[in-house]
C-alpha positions as a LaTeX table, in Angstrom:
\begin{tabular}{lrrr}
\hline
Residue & $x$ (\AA) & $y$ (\AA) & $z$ (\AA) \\
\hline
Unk1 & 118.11 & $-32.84$ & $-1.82$ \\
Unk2 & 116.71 & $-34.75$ & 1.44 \\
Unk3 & 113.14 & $-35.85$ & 0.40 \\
Unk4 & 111.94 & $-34.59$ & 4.10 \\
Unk5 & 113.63 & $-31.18$ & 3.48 \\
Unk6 & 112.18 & $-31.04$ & 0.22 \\
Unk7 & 108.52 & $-31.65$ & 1.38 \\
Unk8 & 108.73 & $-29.45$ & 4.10 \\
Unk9 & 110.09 & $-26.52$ & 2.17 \\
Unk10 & 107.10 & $-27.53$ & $-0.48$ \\
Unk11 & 104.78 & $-27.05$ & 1.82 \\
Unk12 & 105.43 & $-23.71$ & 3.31 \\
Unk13 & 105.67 & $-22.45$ & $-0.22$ \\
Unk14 & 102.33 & $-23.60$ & $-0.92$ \\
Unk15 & 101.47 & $-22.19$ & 2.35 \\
Unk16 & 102.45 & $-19.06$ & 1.19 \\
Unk17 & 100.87 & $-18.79$ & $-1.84$ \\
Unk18 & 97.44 & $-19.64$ & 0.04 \\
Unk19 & 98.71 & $-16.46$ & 2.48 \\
Unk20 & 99.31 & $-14.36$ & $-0.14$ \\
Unk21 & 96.01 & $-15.40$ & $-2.18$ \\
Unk22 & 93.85 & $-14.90$ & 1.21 \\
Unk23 & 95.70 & $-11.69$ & 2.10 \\
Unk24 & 94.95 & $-10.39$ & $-1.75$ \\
Unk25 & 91.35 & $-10.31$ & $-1.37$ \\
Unk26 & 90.47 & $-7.19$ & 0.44 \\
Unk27 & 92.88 & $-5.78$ & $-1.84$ \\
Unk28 & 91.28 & $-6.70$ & $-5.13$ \\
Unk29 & 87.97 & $-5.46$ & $-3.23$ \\
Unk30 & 89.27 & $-2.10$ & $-2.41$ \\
Unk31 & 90.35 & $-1.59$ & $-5.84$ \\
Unk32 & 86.58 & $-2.07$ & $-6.67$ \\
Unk33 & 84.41 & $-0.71$ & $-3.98$ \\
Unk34 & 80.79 & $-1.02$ & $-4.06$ \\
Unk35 & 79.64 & 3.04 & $-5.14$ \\
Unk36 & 76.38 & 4.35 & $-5.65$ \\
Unk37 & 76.34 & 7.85 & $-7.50$ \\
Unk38 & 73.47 & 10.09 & $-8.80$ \\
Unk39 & 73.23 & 11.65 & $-11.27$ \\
Unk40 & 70.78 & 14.85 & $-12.88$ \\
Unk41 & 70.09 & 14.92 & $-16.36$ \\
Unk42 & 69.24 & 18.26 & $-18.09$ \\
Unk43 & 66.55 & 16.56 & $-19.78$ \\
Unk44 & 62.97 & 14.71 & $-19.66$ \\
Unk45 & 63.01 & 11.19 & $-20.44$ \\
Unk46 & 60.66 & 11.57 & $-23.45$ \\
Unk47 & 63.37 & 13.34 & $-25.53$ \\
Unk48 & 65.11 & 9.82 & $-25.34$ \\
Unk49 & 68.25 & 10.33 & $-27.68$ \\
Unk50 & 69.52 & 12.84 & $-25.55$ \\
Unk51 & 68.45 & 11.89 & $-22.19$ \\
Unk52 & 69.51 & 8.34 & $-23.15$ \\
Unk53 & 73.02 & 9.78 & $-23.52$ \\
Unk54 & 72.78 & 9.58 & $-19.49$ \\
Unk55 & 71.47 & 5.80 & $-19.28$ \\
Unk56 & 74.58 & 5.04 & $-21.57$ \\
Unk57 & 76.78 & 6.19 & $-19.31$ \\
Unk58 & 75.16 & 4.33 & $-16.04$ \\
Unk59 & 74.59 & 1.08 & $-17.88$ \\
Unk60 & 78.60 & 1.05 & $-19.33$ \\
Unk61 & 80.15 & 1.54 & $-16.32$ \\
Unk62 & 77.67 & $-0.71$ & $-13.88$ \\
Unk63 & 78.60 & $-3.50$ & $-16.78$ \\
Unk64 & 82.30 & $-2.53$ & $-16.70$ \\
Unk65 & 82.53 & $-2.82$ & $-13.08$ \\
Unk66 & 80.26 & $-6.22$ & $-12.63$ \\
Unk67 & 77.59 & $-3.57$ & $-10.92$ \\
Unk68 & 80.00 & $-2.50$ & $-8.08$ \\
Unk69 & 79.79 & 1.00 & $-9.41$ \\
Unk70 & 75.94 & 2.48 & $-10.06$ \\
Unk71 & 74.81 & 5.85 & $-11.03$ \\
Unk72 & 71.15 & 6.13 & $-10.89$ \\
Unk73 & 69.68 & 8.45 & $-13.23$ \\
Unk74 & 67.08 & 10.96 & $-12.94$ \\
Unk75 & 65.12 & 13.14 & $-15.22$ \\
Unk76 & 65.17 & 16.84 & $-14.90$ \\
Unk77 & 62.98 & 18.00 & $-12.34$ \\
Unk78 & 62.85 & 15.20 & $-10.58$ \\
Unk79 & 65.86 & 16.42 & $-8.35$ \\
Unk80 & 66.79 & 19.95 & $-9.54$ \\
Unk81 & 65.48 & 21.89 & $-12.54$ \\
Unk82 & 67.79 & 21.17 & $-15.77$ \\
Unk83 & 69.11 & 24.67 & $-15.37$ \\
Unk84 & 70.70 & 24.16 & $-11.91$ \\
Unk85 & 72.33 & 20.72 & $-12.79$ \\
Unk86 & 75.75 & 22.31 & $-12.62$ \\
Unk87 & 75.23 & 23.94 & $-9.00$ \\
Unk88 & 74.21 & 20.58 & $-8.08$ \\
Unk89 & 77.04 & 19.23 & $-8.84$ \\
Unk90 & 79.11 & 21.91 & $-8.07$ \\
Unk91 & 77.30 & 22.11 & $-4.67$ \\
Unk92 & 77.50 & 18.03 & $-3.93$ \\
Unk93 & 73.85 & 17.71 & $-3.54$ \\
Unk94 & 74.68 & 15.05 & $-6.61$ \\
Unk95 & 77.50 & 14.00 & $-7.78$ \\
Unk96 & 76.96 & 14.08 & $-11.85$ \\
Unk97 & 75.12 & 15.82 & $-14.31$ \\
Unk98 & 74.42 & 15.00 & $-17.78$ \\
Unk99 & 73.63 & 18.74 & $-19.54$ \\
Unk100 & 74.60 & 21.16 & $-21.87$ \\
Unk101 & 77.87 & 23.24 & $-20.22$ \\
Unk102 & 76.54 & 26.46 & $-22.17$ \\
Unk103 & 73.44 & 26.55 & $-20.38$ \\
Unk104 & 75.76 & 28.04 & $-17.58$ \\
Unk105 & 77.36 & 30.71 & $-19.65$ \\
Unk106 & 75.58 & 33.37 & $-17.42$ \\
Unk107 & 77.89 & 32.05 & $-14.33$ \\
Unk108 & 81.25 & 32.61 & $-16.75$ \\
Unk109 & 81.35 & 33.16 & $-20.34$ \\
Unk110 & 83.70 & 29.97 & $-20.97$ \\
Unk111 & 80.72 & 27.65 & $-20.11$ \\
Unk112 & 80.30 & 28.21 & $-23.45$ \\
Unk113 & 82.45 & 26.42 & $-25.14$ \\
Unk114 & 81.61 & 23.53 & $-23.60$ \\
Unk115 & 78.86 & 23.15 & $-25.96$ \\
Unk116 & 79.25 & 25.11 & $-28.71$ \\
Unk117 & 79.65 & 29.21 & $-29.71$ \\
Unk118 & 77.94 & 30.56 & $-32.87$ \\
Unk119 & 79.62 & 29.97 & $-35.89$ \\
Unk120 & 82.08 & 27.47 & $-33.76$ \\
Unk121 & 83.23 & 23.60 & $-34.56$ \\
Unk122 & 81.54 & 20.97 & $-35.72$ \\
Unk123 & 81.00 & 17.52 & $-34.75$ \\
Unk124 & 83.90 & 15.70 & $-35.90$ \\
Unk125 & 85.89 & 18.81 & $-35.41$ \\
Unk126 & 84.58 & 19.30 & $-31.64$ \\
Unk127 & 85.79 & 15.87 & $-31.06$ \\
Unk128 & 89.10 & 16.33 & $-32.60$ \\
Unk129 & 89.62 & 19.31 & $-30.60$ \\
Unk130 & 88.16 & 17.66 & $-27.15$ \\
Unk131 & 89.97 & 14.45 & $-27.65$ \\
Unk132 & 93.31 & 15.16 & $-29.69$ \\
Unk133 & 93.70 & 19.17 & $-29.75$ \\
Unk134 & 93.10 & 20.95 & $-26.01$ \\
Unk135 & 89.68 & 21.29 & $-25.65$ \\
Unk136 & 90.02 & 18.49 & $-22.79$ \\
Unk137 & 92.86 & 20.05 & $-21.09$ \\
Unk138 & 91.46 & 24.01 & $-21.38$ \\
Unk139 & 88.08 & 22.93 & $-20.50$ \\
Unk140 & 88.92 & 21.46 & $-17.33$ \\
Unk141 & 91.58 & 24.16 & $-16.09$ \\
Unk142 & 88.08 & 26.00 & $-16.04$ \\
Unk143 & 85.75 & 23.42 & $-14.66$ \\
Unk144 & 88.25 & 22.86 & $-11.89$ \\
Unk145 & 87.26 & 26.92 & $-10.81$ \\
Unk146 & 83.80 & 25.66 & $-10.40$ \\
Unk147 & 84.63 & 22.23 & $-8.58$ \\
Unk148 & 83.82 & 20.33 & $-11.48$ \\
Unk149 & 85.13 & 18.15 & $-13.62$ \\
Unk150 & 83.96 & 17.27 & $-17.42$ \\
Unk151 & 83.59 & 14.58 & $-20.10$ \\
Unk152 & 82.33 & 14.96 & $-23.66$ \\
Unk153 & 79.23 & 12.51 & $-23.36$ \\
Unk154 & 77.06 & 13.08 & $-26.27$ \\
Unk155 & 76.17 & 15.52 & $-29.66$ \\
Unk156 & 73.88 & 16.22 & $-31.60$ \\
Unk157 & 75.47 & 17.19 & $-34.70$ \\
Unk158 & 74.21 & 20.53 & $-36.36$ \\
Unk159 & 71.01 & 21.91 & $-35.41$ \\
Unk160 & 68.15 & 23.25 & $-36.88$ \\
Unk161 & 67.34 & 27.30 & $-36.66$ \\
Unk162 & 64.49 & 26.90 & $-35.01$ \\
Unk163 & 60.80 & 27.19 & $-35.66$ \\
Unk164 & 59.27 & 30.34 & $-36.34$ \\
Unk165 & 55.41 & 31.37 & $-36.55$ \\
Unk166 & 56.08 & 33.79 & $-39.56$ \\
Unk167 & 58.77 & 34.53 & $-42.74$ \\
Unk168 & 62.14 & 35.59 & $-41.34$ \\
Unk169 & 63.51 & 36.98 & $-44.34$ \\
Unk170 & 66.01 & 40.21 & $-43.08$ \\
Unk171 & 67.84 & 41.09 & $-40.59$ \\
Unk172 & 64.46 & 43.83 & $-39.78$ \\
Unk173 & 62.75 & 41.14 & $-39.06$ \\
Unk174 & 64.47 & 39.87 & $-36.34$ \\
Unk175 & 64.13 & 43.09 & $-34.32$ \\
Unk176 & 61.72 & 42.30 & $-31.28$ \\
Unk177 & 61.68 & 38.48 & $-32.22$ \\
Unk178 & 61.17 & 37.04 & $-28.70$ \\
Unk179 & 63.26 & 33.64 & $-29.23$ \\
Unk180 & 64.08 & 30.87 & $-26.98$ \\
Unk181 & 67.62 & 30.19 & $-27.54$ \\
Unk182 & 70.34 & 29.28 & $-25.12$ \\
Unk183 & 73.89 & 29.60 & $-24.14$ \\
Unk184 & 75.91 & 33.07 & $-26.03$ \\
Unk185 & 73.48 & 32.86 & $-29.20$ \\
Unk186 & 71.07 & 34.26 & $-27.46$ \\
Unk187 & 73.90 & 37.15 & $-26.79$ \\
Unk188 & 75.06 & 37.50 & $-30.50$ \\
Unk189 & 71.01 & 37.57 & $-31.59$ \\
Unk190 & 70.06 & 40.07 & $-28.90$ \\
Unk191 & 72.93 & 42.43 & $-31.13$ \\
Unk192 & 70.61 & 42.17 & $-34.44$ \\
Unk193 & 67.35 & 42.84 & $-32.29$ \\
Unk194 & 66.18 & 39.71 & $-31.04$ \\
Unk195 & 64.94 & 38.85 & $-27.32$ \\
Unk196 & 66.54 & 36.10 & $-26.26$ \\
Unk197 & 64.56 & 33.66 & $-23.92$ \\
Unk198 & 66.80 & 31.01 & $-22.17$ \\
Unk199 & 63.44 & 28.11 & $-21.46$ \\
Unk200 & 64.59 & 24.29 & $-20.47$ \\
Unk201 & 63.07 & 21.65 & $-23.08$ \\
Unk202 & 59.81 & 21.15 & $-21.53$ \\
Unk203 & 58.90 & 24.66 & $-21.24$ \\
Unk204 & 59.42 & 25.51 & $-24.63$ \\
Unk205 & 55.50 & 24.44 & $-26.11$ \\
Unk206 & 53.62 & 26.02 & $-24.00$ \\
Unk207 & 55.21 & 28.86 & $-24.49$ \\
Unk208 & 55.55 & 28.76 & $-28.06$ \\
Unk209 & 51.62 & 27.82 & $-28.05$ \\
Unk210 & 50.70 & 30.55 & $-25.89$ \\
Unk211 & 52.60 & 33.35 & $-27.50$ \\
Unk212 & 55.09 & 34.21 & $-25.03$ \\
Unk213 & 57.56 & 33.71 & $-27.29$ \\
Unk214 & 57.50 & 34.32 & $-31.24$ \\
Unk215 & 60.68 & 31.64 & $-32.38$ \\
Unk216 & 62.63 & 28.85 & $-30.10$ \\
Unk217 & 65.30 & 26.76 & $-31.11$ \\
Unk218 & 65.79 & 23.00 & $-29.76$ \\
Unk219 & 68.00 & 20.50 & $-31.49$ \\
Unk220 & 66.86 & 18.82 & $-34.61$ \\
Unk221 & 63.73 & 17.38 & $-36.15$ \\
Unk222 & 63.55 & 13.94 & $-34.09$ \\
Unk223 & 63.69 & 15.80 & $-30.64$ \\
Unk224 & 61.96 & 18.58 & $-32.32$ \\
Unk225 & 59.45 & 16.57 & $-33.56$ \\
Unk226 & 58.56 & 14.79 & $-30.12$ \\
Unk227 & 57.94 & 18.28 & $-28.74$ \\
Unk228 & 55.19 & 18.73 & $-31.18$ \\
Unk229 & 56.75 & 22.09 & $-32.04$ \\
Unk230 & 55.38 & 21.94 & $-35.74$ \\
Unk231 & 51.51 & 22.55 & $-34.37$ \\
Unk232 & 52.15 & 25.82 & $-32.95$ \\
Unk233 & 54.70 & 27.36 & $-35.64$ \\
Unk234 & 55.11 & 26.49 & $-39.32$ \\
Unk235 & 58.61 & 27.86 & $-40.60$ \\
Unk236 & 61.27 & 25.57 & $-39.84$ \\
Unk237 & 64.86 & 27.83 & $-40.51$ \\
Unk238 & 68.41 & 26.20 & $-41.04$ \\
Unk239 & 70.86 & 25.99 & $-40.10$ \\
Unk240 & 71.15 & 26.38 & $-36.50$ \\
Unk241 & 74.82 & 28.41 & $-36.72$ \\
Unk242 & 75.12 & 28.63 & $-33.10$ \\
Unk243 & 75.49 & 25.04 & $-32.78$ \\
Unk244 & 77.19 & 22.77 & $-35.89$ \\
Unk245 & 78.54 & 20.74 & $-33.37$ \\
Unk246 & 77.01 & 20.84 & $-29.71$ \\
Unk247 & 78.75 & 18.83 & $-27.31$ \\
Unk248 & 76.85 & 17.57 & $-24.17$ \\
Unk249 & 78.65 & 17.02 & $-21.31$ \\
Unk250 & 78.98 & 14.46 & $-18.15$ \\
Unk251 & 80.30 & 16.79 & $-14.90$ \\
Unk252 & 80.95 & 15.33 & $-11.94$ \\
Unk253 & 81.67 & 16.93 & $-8.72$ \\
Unk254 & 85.68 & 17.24 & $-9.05$ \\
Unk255 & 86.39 & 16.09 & $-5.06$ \\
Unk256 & 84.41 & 13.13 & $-5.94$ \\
Unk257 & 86.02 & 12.23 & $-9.13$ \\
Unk258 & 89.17 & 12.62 & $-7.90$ \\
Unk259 & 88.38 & 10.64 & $-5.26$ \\
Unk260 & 87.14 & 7.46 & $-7.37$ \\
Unk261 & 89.77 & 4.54 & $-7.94$ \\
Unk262 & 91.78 & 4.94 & $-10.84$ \\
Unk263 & 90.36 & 2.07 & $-13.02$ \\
Unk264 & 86.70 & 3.96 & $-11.98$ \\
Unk265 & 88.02 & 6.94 & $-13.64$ \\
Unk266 & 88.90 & 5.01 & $-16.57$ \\
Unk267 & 85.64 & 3.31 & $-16.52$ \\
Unk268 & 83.54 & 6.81 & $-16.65$ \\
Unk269 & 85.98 & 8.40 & $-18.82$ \\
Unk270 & 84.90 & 5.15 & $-21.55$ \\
Unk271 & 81.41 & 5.22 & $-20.93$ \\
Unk272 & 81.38 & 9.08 & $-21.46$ \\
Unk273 & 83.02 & 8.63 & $-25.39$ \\
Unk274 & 80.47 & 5.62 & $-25.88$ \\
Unk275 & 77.62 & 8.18 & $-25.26$ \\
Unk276 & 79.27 & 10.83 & $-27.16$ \\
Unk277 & 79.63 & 8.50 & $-30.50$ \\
Unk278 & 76.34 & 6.82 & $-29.53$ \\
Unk279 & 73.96 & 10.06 & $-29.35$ \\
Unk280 & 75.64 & 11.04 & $-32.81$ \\
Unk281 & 74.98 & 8.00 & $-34.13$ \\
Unk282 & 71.27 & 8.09 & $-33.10$ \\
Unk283 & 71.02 & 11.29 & $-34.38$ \\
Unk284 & 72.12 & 10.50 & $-38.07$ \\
Unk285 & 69.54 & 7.78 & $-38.54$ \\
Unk286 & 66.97 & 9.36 & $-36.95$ \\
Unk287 & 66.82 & 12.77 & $-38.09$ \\
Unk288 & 66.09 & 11.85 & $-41.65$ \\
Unk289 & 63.01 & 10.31 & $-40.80$ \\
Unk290 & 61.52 & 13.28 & $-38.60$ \\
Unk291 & 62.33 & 15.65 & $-41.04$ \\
Unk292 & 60.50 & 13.86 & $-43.74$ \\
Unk293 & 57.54 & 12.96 & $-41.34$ \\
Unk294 & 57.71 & 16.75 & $-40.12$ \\
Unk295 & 57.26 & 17.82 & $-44.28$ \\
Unk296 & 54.53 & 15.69 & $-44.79$ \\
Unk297 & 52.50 & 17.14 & $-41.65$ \\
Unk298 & 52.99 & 20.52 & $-43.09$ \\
Unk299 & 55.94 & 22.13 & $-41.82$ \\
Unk300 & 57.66 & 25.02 & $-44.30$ \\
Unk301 & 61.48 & 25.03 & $-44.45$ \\
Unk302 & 63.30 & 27.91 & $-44.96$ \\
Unk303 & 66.98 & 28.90 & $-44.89$ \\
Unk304 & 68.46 & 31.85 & $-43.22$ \\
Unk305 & 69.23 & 34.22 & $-45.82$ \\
Unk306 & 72.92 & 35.39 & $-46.54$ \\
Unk307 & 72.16 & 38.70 & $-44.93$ \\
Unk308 & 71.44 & 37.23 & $-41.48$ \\
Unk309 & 74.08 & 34.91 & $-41.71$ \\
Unk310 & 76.54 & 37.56 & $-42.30$ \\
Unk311 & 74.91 & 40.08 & $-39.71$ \\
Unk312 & 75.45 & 37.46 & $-37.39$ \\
Unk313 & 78.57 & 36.70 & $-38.18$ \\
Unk314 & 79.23 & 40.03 & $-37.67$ \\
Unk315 & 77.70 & 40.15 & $-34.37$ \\
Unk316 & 80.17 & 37.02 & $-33.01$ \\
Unk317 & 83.33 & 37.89 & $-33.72$ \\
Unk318 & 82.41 & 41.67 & $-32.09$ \\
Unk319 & 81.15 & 39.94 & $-29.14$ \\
Unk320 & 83.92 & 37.12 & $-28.73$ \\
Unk321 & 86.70 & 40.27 & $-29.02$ \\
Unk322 & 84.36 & 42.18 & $-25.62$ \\
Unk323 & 84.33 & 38.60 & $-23.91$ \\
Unk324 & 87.63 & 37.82 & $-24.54$ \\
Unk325 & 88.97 & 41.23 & $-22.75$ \\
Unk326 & 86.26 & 40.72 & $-19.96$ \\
Unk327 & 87.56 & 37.55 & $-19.37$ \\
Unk328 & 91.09 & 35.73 & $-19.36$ \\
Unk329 & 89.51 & 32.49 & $-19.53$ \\
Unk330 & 87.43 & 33.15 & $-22.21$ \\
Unk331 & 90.32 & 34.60 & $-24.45$ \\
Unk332 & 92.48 & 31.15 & $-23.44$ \\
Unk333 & 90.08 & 28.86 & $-25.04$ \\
Unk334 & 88.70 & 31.21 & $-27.72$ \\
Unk335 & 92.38 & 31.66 & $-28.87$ \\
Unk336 & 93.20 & 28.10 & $-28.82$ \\
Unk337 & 90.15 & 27.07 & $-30.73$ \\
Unk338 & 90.12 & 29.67 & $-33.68$ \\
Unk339 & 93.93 & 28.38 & $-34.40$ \\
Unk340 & 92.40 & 24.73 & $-33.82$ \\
Unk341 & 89.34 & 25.71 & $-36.23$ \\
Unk342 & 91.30 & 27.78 & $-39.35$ \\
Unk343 & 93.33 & 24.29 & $-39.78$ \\
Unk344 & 90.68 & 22.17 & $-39.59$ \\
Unk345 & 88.44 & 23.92 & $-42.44$ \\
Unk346 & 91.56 & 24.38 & $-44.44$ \\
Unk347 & 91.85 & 20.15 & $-44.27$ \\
Unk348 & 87.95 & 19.75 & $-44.37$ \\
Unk349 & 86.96 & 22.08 & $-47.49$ \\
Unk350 & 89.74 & 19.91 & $-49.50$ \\
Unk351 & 88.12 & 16.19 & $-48.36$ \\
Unk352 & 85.04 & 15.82 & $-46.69$ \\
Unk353 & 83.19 & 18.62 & $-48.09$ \\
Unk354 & 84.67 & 18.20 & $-51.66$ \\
Unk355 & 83.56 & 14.43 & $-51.67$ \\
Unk356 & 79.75 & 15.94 & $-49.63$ \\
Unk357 & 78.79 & 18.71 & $-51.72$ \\
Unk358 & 79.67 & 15.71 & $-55.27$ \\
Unk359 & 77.43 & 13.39 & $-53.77$ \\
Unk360 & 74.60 & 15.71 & $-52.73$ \\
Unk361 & 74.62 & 16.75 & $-56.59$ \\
Unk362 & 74.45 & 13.50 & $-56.92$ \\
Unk363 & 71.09 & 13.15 & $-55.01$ \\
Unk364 & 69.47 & 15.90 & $-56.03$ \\
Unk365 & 70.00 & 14.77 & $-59.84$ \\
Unk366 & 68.25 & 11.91 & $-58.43$ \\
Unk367 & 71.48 & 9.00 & $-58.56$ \\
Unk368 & 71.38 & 8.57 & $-56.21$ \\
\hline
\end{tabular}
């Protein structure tokens, strides 16, 4: 080749890379646009396991996208009560929410099971259902109806029944209980006599402490234990069967999310599983600890008895069969998760809880 015609050809190669490089930019930039979100958390920032399910979520995906994407996080109250997250949301006055989707239940029954129904999943099996079996998928067919769309972005694991300020020993006693509870437990307890009370966190003590209400439920004894609900009620039931597996959600306003880039979307769909594992997680090693500390300060535990477990039982499955021919929704997912649920405790009651219930003999023969 001619050593001029080889130079010269050379050259507007490299010429072209340096075009293409230059003209790549604002491409590359576009793909990562600088977007600020906010974001309303159900919660105040002293219950910091679940609140800090929220900060997980802002701090993975500003580190994910070297800061170009920030969602600013705000307690509840501080924008909209933690009851009207979702309307926010819905409504574009922000454009996330970090909350519990059952709070909603009111709106549309299938809110629900967004969190959790009485006598429903538990945590590994919520996230097996959400992540592997159609929870996602079901879920969001619904959401979408409401302008939202929703991630799985924290749980607490089974809850506690809830503190009580006397012996709740039959299903009598329960008639005229006023009770904060939320979501549909508050439905199936209103059938065996109770008054259901749906109160955000940090309205639940002064109530409790004035005598507005006779029982409330929260989460567990580290959250629990921060709300000082042990000075104003002794009895501390278990287990909390309208929630063995509570899910709490990230929602984001579904024109917005839609409208993100598509690695953004992958980015929030991450940090939403991170906080999901990460508020379980926190839970585990925590909630030992309170419950101990919460014993030693004086706090009485009691289980429910068999009687209220089964009148409540009782009380679900006549109230899922009304929603589900209320609503078509409703019977969708309830359907889908029952089949989900039968298979799972089949597999479950022949592993984990087999190798659980040998070890917790175990303990309480003290070798453990």
């Amino acid at each position: 080749m001619d050593r001029r015609s080889f130079i010269k050809k050379a050259g507007a190669t490299g010429a072209g890379v340096a075009a293409s490089t230059v003209l790549a930019a604002p491409a590359i930039a576009q793909e990562n646009p600088k977007i600020t979100w906010r974001l309303t958390s159900s919660f105040p920032k002293s219950l910091d396991t679940i609140y800090g399910g929220a900060t997980d979520i802002a701090e993975r995906v500003a580190a994910a996208t070297d800061g170009n994407f920030q969602i600013q996080v705000f307690a509840a109250g501080e924008i909209v009560p933690g009851l009207q997250a979702v309307d926010a949301v819905a409504a574009g006055t922000v454009e996330a929410a970090h909350t519990t989707s059952y709070y909603f239940w009111g709106k549309e029954p299938t809110f629900a099971f967004g969190t959790a129904i009485p006598f429903g999943l538990n945590a590994r099996m919520s996230n097996a259902w959400f992540y592997q079996g159609n929870g996602n998928t079901l879920m969001n067919e619904f959401y979408a109806t409401q302008g939202l769309y929703g991630l799985p972005a924290g749980n607490t694991g089974v809850q506690m029944g809830g503190w009580f300020r006397k012996e709740i020993n039959t299903v009598d006693d329960l008639k005229g209980l006023k009770m904060r509870i939320a979501g549909l437990a508050g439905k199936v307890l209103e059938k065996v006599g109770v008054v259901p009370q749906q109160l955000a966190g940090g309205d639940i003590y002064p109530a409790l402490e004035k005598g507005t209400i006779d029982a409330a439920e929260f989460v567990g004894p580290y959250d629990d234990a921060k709300l000082g609900f042990h000075k104003v009620a002794k009895y501390y039931y278990y287990p909390g069967f309208w929630e063995a597996g509570p899910v709490v959600h990230g929602f984001f306003n579904l024109e917005k999310f839609n409208s993100l880039p598509k690695n953004y979307q992958a980015v929030l769909q991450d940090a939403c599983a991170f906080a999901n594992t990460n508020m379980m997680a926190k839970y585990d090693v925590k909630n030992p600890h309170a419950l101990k500390q919460l014993v030693s300060e004086g706090t009485v535990l009691r289980p429910f008895s068999q009687e209220i477990m089964e009148a409540c039982y009782q009380a679900a499955i006549e109230i899922y069969a009304e929603l589900s021919a209320q609503s078509p929704h409703f019977k969708k997912v309830y359907e889908d998760q029952l089949a989900f649920k039968k298979d799972a405790y089949l597999w479950a009651q022949l592993g984990e809880y087999t190798f659980d219930t040998f070890m917790m003999i175990q303990q309480r023969a003290g070798k453990l």
